[in-house]
Every structure is written in structure tokens, then in C-alpha cells.
Coordinates of C-alpha atoms and ligand atoms in Angstrom, one line a residue:
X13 CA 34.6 123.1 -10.8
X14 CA 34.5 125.3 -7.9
X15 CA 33.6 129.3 -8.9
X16 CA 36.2 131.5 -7.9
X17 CA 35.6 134.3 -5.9
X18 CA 38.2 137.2 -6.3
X19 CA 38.3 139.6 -3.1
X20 CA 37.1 143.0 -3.5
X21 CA 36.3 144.3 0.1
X22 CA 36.4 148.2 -1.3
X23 CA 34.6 147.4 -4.0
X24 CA 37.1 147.9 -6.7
X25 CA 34.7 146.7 -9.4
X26 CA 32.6 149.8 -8.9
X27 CA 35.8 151.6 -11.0
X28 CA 36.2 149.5 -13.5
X29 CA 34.4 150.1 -16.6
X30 CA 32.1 147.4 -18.3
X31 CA 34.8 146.8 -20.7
X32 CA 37.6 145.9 -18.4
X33 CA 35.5 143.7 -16.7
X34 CA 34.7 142.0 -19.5
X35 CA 38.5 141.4 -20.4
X36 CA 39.5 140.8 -16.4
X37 CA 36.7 138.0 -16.8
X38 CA 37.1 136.0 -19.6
X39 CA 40.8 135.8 -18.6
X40 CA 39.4 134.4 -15.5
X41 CA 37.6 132.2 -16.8
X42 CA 40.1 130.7 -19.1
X43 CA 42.2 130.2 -16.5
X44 CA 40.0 128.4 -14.3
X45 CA 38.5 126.0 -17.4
X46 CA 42.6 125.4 -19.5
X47 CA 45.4 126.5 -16.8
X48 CA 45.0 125.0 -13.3
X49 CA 43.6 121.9 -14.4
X50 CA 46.8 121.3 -16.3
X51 CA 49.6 123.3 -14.9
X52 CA 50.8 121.6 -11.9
X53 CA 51.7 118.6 -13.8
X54 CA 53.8 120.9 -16.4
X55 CA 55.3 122.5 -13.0
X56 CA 56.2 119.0 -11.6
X57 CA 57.9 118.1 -15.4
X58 CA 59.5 121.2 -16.3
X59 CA 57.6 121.7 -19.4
X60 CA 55.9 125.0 -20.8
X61 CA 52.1 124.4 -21.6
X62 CA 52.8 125.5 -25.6
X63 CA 49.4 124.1 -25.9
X64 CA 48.0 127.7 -24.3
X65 CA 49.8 129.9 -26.9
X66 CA 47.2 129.9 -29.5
X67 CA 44.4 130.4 -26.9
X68 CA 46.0 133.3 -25.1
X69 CA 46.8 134.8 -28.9
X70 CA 42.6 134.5 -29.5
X71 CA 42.1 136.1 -25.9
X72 CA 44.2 139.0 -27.2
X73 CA 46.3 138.6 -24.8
X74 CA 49.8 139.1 -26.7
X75 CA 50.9 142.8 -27.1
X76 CA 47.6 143.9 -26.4
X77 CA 48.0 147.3 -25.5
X78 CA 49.3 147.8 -29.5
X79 CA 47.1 150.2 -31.6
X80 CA 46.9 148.3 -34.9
X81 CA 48.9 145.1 -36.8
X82 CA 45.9 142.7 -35.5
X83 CA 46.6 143.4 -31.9
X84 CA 44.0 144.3 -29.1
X85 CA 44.2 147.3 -28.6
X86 CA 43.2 147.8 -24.7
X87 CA 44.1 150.5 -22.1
X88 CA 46.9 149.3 -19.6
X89 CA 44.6 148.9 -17.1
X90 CA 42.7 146.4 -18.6
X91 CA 46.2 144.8 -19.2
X92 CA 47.2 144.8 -15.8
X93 CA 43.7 142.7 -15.2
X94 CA 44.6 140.0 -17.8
X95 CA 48.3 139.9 -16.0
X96 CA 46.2 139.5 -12.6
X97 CA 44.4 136.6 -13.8
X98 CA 46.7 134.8 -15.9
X99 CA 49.2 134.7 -12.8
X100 CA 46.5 133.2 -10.5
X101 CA 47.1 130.5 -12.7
X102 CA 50.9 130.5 -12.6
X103 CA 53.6 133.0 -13.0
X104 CA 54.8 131.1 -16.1
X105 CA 51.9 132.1 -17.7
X106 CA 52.3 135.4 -17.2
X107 CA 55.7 136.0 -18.1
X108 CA 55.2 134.3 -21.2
X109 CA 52.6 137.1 -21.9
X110 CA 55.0 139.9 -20.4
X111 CA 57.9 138.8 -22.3
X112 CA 55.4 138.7 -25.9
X113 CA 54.1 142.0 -25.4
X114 CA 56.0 144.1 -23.1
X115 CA 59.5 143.1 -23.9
X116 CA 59.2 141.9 -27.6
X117 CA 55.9 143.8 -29.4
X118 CA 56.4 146.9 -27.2
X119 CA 60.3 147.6 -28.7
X120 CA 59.0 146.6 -31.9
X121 CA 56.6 149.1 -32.4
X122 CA 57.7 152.2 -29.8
X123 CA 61.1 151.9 -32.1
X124 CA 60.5 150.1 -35.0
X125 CA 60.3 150.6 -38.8
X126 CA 57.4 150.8 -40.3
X127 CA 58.5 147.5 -41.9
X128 CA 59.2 145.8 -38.7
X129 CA 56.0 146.3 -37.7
X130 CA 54.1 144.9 -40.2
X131 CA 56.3 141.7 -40.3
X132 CA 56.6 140.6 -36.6
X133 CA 53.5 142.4 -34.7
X134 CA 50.4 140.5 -36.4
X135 CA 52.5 137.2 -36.4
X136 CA 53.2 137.8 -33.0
X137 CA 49.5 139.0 -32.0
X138 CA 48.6 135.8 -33.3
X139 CA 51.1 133.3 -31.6
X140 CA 52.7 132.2 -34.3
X141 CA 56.3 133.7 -33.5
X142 CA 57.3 133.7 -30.3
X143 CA 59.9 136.4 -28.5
X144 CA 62.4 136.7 -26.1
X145 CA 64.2 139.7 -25.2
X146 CA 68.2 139.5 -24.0
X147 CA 69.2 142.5 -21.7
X148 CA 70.9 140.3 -18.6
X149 CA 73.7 138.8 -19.2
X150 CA 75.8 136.0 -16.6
X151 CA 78.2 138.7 -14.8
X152 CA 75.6 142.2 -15.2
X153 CA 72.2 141.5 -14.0
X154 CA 71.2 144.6 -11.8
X155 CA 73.8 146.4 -13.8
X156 CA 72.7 146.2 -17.2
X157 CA 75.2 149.2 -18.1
X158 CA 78.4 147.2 -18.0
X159 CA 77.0 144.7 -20.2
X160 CA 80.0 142.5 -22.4
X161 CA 77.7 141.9 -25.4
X162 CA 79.5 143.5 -28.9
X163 CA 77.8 144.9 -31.3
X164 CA 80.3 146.0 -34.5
X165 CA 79.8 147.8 -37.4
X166 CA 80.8 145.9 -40.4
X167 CA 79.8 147.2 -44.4
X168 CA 75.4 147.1 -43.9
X169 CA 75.6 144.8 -41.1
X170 CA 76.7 144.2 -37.3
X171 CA 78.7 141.7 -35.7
X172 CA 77.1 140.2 -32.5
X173 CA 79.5 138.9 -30.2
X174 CA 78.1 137.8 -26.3
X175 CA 76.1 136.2 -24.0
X176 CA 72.3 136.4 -22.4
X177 CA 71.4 135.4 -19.4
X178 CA 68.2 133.9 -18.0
X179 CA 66.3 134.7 -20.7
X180 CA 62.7 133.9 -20.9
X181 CA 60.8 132.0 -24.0
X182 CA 64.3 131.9 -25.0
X183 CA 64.0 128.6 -26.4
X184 CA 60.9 128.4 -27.8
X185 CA 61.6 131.8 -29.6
X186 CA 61.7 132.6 -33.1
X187 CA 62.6 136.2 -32.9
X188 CA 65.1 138.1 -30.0
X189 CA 65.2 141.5 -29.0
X190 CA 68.8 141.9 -27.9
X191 CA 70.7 144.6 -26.2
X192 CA 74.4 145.2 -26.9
X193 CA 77.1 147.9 -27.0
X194 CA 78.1 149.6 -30.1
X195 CA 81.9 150.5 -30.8
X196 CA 81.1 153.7 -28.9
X197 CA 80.5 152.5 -26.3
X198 CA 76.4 152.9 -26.6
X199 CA 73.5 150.5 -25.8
X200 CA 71.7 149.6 -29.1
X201 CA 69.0 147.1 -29.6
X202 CA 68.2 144.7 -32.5
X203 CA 65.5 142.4 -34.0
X204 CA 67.3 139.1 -34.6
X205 CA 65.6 136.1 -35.8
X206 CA 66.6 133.1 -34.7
X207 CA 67.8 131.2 -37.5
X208 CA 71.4 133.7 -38.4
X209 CA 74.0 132.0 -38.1
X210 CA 76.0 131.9 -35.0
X211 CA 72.7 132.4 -33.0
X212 CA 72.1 129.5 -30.3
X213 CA 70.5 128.5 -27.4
X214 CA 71.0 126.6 -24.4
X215 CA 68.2 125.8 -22.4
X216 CA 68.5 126.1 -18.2
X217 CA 67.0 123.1 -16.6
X218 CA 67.7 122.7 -13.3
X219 CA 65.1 125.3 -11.4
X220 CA 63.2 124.8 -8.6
X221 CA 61.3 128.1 -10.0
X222 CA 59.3 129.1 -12.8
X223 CA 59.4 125.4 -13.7
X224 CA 56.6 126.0 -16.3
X225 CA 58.6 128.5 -18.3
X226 CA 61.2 128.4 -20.6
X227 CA 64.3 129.8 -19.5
X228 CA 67.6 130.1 -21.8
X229 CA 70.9 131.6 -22.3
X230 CA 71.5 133.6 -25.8
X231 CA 74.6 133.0 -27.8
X232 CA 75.8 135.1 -30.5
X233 CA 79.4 134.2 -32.3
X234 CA 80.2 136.4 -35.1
X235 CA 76.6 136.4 -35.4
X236 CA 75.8 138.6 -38.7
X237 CA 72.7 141.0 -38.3
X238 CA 71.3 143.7 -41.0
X239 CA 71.8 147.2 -39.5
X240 CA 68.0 147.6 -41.0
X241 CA 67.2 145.4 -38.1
X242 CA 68.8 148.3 -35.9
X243 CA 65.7 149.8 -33.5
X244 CA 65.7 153.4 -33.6
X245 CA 67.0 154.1 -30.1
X246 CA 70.0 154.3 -27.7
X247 CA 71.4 154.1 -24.3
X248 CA 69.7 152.2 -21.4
X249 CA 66.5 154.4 -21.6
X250 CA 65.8 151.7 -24.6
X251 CA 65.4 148.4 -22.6
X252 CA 64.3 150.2 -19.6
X253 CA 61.2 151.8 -21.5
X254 CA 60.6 147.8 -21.9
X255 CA 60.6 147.2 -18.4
X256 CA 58.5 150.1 -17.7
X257 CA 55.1 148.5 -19.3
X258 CA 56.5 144.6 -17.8
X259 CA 56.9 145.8 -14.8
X260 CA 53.7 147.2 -14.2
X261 CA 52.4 144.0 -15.5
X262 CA 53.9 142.1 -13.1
X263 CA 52.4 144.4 -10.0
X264 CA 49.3 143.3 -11.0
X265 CA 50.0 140.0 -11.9
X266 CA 51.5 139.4 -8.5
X267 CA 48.0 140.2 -7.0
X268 CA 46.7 137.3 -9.0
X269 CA 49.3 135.2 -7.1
X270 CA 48.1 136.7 -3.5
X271 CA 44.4 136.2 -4.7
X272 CA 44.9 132.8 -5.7
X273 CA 47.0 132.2 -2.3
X274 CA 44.3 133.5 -0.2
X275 CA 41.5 131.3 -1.9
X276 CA 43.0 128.3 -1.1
X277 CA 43.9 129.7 3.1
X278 CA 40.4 130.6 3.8
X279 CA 39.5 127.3 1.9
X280 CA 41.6 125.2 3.6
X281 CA 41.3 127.2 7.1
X282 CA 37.3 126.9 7.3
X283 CA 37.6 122.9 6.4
X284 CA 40.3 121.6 8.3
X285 CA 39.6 120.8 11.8
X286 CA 42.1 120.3 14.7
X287 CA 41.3 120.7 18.4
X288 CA 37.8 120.0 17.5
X289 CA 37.4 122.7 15.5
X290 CA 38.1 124.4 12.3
X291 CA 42.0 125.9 12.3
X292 CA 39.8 129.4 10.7
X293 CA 38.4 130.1 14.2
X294 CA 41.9 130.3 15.6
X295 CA 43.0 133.7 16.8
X296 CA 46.4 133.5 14.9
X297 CA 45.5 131.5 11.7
X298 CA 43.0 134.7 11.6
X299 CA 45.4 137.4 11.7
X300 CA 47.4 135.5 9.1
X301 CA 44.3 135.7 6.8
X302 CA 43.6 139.2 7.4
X303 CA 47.2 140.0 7.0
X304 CA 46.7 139.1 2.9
X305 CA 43.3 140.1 3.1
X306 CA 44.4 143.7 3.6
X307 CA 47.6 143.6 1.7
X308 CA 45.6 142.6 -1.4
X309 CA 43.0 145.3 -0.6
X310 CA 45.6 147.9 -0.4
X311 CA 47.3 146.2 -3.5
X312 CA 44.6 146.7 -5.6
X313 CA 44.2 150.1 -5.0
X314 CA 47.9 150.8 -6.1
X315 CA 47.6 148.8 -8.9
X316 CA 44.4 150.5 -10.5
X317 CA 45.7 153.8 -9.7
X318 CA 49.0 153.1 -11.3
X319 CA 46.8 151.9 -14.0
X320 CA 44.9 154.9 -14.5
X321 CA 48.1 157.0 -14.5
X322 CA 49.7 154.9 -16.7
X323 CA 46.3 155.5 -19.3
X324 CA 46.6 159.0 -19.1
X325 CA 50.2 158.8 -19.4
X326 CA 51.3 160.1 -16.0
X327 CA 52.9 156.9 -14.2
X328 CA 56.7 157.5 -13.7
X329 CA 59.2 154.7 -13.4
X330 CA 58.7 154.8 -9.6
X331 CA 55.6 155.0 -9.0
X332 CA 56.0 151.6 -11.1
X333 CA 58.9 150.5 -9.0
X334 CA 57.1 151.0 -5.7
X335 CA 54.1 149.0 -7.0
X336 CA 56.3 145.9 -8.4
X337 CA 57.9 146.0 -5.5
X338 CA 55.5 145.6 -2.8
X339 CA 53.2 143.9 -4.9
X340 CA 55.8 140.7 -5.5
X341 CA 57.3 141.1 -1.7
X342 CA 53.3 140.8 -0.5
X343 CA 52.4 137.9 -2.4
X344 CA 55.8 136.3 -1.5
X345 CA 54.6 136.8 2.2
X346 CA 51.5 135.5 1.0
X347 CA 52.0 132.3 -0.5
X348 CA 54.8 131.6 2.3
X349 CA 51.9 132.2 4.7
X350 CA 49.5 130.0 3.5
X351 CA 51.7 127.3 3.0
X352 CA 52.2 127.6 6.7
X353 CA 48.5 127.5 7.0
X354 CA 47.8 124.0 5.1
X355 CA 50.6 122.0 7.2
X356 CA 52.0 119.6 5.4
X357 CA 49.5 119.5 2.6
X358 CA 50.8 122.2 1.9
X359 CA 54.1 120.9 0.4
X360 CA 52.2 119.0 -2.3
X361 CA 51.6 119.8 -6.2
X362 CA 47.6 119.5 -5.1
X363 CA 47.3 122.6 -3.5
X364 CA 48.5 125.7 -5.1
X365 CA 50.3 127.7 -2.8
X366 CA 54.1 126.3 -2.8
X367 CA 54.1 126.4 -6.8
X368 CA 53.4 130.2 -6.5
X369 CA 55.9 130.8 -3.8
X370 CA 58.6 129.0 -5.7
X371 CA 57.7 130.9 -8.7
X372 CA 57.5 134.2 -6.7
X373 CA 60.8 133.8 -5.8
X374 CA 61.8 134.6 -9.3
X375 CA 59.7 137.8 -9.9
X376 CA 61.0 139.4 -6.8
X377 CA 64.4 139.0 -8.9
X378 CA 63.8 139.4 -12.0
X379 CA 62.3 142.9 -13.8
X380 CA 64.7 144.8 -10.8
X381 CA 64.9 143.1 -7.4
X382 CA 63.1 143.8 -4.6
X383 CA 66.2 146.1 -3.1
X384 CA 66.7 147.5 -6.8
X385 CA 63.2 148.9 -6.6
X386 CA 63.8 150.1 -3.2
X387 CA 67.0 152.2 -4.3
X388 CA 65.2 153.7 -7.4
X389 CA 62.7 154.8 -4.7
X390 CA 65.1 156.0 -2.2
X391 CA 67.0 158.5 -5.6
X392 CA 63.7 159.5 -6.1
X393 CA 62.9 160.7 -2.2
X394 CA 66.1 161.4 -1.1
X395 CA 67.9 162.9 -4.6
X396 CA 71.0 160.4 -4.3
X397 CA 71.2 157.9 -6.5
X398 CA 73.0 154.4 -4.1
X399 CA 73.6 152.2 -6.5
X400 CA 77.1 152.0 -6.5
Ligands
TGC529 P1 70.7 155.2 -15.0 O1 72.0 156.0 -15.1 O2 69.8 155.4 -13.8 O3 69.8 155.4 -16.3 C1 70.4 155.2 -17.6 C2 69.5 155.9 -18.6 O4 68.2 155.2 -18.6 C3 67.2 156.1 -18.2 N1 66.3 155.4 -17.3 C4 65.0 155.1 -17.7 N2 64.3 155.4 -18.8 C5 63.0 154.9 -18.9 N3 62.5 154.2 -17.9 C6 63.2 153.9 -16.7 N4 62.6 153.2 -15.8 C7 64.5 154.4 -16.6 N5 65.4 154.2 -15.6 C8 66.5 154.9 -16.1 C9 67.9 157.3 -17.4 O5 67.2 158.5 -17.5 C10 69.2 157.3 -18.2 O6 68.9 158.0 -19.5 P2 70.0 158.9 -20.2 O7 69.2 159.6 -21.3 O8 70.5 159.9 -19.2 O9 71.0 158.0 -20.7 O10 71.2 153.7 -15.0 P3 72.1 152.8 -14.1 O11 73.0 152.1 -15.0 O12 72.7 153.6 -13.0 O13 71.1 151.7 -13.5 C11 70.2 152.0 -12.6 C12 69.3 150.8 -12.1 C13 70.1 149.9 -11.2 C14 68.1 151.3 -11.5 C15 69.0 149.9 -13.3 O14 70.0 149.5 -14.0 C16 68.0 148.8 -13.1 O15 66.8 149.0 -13.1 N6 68.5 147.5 -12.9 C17 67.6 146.4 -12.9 C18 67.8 145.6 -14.1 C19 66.6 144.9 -14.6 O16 65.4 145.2 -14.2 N7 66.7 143.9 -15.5 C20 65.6 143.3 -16.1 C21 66.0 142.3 -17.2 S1 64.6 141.8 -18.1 C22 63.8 140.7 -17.1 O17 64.1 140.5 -16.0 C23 62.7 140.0 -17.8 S2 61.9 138.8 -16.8 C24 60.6 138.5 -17.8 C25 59.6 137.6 -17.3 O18 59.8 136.4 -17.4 O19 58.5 138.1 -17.0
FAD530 P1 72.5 140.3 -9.0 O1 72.4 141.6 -9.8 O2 73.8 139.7 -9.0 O3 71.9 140.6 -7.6 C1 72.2 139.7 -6.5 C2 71.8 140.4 -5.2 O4 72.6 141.6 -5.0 C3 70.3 140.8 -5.2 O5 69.8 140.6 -3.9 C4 70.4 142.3 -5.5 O6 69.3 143.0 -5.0 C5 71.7 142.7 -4.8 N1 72.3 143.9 -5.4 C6 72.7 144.0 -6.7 N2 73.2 145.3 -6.9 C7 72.9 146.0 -5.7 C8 73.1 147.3 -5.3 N3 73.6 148.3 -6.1 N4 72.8 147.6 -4.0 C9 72.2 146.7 -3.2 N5 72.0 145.4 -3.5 C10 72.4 145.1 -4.8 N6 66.7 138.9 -18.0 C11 66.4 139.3 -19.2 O7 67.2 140.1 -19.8 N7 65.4 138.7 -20.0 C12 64.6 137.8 -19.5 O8 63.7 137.3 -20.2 C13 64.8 137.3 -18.1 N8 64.0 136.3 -17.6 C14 64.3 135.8 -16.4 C15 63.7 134.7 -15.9 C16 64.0 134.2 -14.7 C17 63.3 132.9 -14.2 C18 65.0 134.8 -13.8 C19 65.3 134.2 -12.5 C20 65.6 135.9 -14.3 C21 65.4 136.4 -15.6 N9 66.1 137.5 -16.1 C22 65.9 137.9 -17.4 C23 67.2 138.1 -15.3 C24 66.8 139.0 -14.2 O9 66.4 140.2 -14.7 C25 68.0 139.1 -13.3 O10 68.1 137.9 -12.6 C26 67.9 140.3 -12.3 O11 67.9 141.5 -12.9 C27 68.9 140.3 -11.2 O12 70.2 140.0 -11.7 P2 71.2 138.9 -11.1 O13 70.4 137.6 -11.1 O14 72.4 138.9 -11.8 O15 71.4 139.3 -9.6

């Protein structure tokens, strides 16, 4: 097995503490010994390596940002390093991870009972109940707000009456975190385990992305829920406070996608030979390389400053949103660039690059879309909010 070499042309190791690298490495490493040798062939059948969940829950990878209930523990920068490595593997990966922590432990324990915490975080810490979380739903996916999904008051329980879109670990999930509307009109979340009664799943098969991820739509008919399993928040500032901590998980994770793009160019470039000569010592297959080269530079300096804000709890939403976004657009660019520069190998499950551009084309959807991010930047600089 070839080492990897991640680039680091400012020396961004130089800030990270002994610690983090530690963490950042041994993801690294697992990803290069268990996921690429194994993923493409889950990409090309559709399947979800379930075989990696107990490994990733000894790596403390799943809600590991959590203080306590057997989880990690870690600053968020250290986070956004496991996100980094695990998606130079595959997106997949990553999302699984997100979804875990960010989207399922995260809810659970910013507005969670006591109780709900100490019977879903160290079972989830330790991989042995999987999440989803249900916020988009077939008719409101950049507009949350006008979600359909009921949520009645009835004696000590609700009713759950709706839909969820595209959902993530969806069926492979024990436990969902679902968003609905209450009979005033408010966004509540719940806790709902999987096997209530008129709670099912349909699995979506037919992606060309993402293909090593579990993707599923959430039905609830008269679907009776506690109110105990009621989190202790409302209105959109709920689910969003989710997609705060995924988000930034993804703009790092996308640099493992860029990283892992631009190994395999400068790779491929320095071997291949056409015109008697290597395609690297090309004029434009060079500018192509130094393109990524200093996108990921300037990537990793947004990421690790977002990083540190976000440890000494400074990051706002947008500073979140502008690093999502470019992040996932770069590596896009990216892996469509260096599947330009392999030719027609590039095409093939051998080589890296069109997995990750398939899969990129998801996470520059999903968690906000690339324009979503670019209107909650242009309220922030301009004041005036144009989203509708
Ligand atoms: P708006 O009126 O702006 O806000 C409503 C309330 O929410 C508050 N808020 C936030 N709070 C915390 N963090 C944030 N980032 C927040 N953004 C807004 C806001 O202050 C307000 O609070 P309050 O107290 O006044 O009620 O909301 P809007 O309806 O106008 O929507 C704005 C918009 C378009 C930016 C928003 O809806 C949006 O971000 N849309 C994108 C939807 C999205 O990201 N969905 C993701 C679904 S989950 C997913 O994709 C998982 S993929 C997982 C994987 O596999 O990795
Ligand atoms: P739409 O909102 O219909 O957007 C379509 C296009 O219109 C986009 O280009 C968008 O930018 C543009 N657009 C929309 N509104 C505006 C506007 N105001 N101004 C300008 N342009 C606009 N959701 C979950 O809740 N949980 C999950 O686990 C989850 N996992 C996912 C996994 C995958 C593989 C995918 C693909 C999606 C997942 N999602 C999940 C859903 C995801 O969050 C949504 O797909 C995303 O929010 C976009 O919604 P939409 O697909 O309905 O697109």
C-alpha cells in the first residue's frame, strides 16, 4: 500500500496540536488500511459497508464532540479532521458519521432529557443504534418552514402524520429525529424509535450518487409517539442548530474529497506519458493541478479557522455557510478536473475521482445548496434576506 501524502504547502500541521494530529491520523490510517480497499465495490453495488460501523464507533468517531455517555469527547476541530479523512475515503462515509453525531447525538443531548441521554448516546457512541434525522420532506427541501408533517396532541402522546424525504441511514436506523409542526403551527422535534407503529421506510435505490449510503423516505401514519419523547425546543432554530455542527463537518470533509482528488492527478499526471512525455510537464495539465493545489491550501485555512472559532464558540451560521459552500463547490471543481486529467481511465471504479464527483454532487445539495449558502451570505452582507 502506497503512503499517502496529504498537502500542506503552509504548513498547517505547525497549528495543530499533538492531539489533533493524533486523531486526524489514525482516521487516516483507517481509511487507507478498511475503506478504499473495499469501497468501490460497495459504490458499484449500492450497498453501505455496515461492516465499518463498529470500527468507526471504537475510533470515536460517532458524536464525538459529546462531553460524557461514553462518547469522545474532542474539540470540533479535531472533528472537522476525522470528517476530512473519512471523506477521502468516500462521502458515504462521512455522512454516515455526520448524520450519527451531528444530526442524531447532537439534538439528543443540546435538547434532551436527562433520560434521553443516558438511553440513546452510549448506545449510539458505540454503534449499536443507528440514527437518521427527517427535516426534508418531497415538496419543501430548501424550505423547511412550510413543511406538511403533523404533529397532534392527543391525551400524553402525539400523532405523527407525514413524509421525509431523502433521509440518510434511514434504513438502517433504529432511532429518528423528526421534525414536524404542532397544531400551532410550530416546528417541534421528537425521538422516535423505529419500531411504533405506523413508522416505515422505503428505501431510494436508483442513485447515481452517494451509492454507498443509505438513503430513505420516512413514513408516519397515525404514528403514536410519547410527548416524553418531545425535545425541549421550538421553531426552525431547532433543526438548524443540527445543521450548524453537520455543516461544518462537511467543509472539512469536502477537503478530504479535494485531497484525495489531487493525489490521484499528480499521480496519474507524473506517470502517464503522451507526446513522449509525461501529461505533468504540460503547461495546461499544470495549471489544472495548481488550481486544486491552491484551492485546498486556501481551504484549509478556512476550515481550521472556522474550527478554532467554532472551539471558542465564536463561529456564526455564516461563517459556516461560506466555508460549506466553497469547500463542496472546490472539490466538485476538483474531482471534475481530475477526471479530465486521467482520460478515459478516468471513468472507471479503479481510480477514485468519478466516485467522489458523483458523490459531490449530493453534498453541494444537501445540508443547504450551493446557492442557499450563497443567499444566507448575501442577508448577512447586504441586510436583505432573498429567499423568497
Ligand atoms: P429563517 O426565518 O431565516 O430562520 C428561522 C429561525 O431559525 C433561526 N436560524 C438559525 N438558528 C441557528 N442556526 C442557523 N443556521 C439558523 N438559521 C436560521 C432564525 O434565527 C429563526 O429563529 P427565530 O427564533 O426567529 O424563529 O428561516 P427561513 O424559513 O426563511 O429559511 C432560511 C433558509 C433558506 C436559509 C433555510 O431554510 C435553509 O438553510 N434551508 C436549507 C435547508 C437545509 O439545509 N436542509 C438540510 C436538511 S438535512 C440534510 O440535508 C442532511 S444530509 C446528511 C448527510 O448525509 O450528511
Ligand atoms: P430544492 O429546494 O427544490 O432546490 C432545487 C434548486 O432550486 C436548487 O438549485 C436550489 O438552490 C434552488 N433554490 C431553491 N430555493 C431557492 C431560492 N430561494 N433562491 C434561489 N434558488 C433556490 N434531508 C434530511 O432532512 N435528512 C437527511 O438525512 C438528508 N440526506 C440527504 C441525502 C442525499 C443523498 C440527498 C441528495 C439529500 C438529502 N437530504 C436530507 C435532503 C437535502 O437536504 C435536500 O435535498 C436539500 O435541502 C435541497 O432540497 P431539494 O432537493 O428539495 O431541492
Amino acid at each position: 500500500m502506497k503512503t499517502y501524502e496529504a498537502p500542506d504547502f503552509l504548513g498547517i500541521d505547525t497549528k495543530l496540536s499533538s492531539e489533533e494530529k493524533m486523531i486526524r491520523n489514525s482516521i487516516r490510517d483507517f481509511v487507507s488500511r478498511d475503506v478504499l480497499p473495499r469501497i468501490a465495490a460497495h459504490y458499484e453495488s449500492g450497498t453501505f459497508p455496515t461492516e465499518l460501523i463498529q470500527p468507526l464507533a471504537e475510533l470515536g468517531t460517532l458524536g464525538a464532540t459529546i462531553q460524557g455517555y461514553e462518547c469522545a469527547g474532542i474539540n470540533y476541530t479535531s472533528y472537522g479532521l476525522i470528517m476530512q479523512e473519512l471523506e477521502r475515503g468516500d462521502s458515504g462515509i462521512r455522512s454516515f458519521v455526520s448524520v450519527q453525531g451531528a444530526l442524531c447525538m447532537f439534538p439528543i443531548a443540546a435538547f434532551g432529557t436527562e433520560e434521553h441521554k443516558r438511553k440513546y448516546l452510549p448506545k449510539m457512541a458505540k454503534g449499536e443504534l443507528i440514527g437518521c434525522f427527517g427535516l426534508t420532506e418531497s415538496d419543501f427541501g430548501s424550505n423547511p418552514g412550510g413543511m406538511l408533517t403533523r404533529a397532534k396532541k392527543d391525551g400524553s402522546d402525539y400523532i405523527l402524520n407525514g413524509s421525509k424525504m431523502w433521509i440518510t441511514n434511514g434504513g438502517i436506523a433504529g432511532v429518528a429525529i423528526v421534525w414536524a409542526k404542532d397544531e400551532n403551527d410550530q416546528i417541534v422535534g421528537f425521538i422516535v424509535d423505529r419500531d411504533l407503529k405506523g413508522f416505515s421506510v422505503r428505501s431510494i435505490k436508483n442513485k447515481f450518487s452517494l451509492k454507498a449510503s443509505v438513503t430513505s423516505e420516512l413514513i408516519f401514519e397515525d404514528c403514536r409517539v410519547s410527548a416524553s419523547q418531545r425535545l425541549n425546543i421550538s421553531g426552525l432554530k431547532g433543526p438548524f442548530a443540527c445543521l450548524n455542527n453537520a455543516r461544518f463537518g462537511i467543509s472539512w470533509g469536502a477537503l478530504g474529497a479535494s485531497m484525495a482528488c489531487y493525489d490521484e492527478a499528480l499521480n496519474y499526471s507524473k506517470s502517464r506519458v503522451q507526446f513522449d512525455k509525461p501529461i505533468a510537464s504540460f503547461q495546461l495539465v499544470q495549471s489544472k493541478l495548481v488550481e486544486i493545489f491552491t484551492d485546498i491550501t486556501l481551504g484549509q485555512l478556512l476550515a481550521l479557522h472556522v474550527g478554532r472559532l467554532k472551539d471558542a464558540d465564536k463561529a456564526l451560521p455564516e461563517h459556516i455557510s461560506m466555508a460549506k459552500m466553497k469547500n463542496v463547490s472546490n472539490a466538485l471543481k476538483h474531482a471534475r478536473l481530475t477526471r479530465d486529467i486521467l482520460g478515459a481511465s478516468g471513468i472507471t471504479y479503479e481510480y477514485q475521482c468519478g466516485r467522489h464527483m458523483l458523490n459531490l454532487e449530493s453534498v453541494n445539495t444537501y445540508e443547504g445548496t450551493e446557492d442557499i449558502h450563497r443567499l444566507i451570505l448575501g442577508h448577512y452582507i447586504t441586510g436583505i434576506p432573498a429567499f423568497k
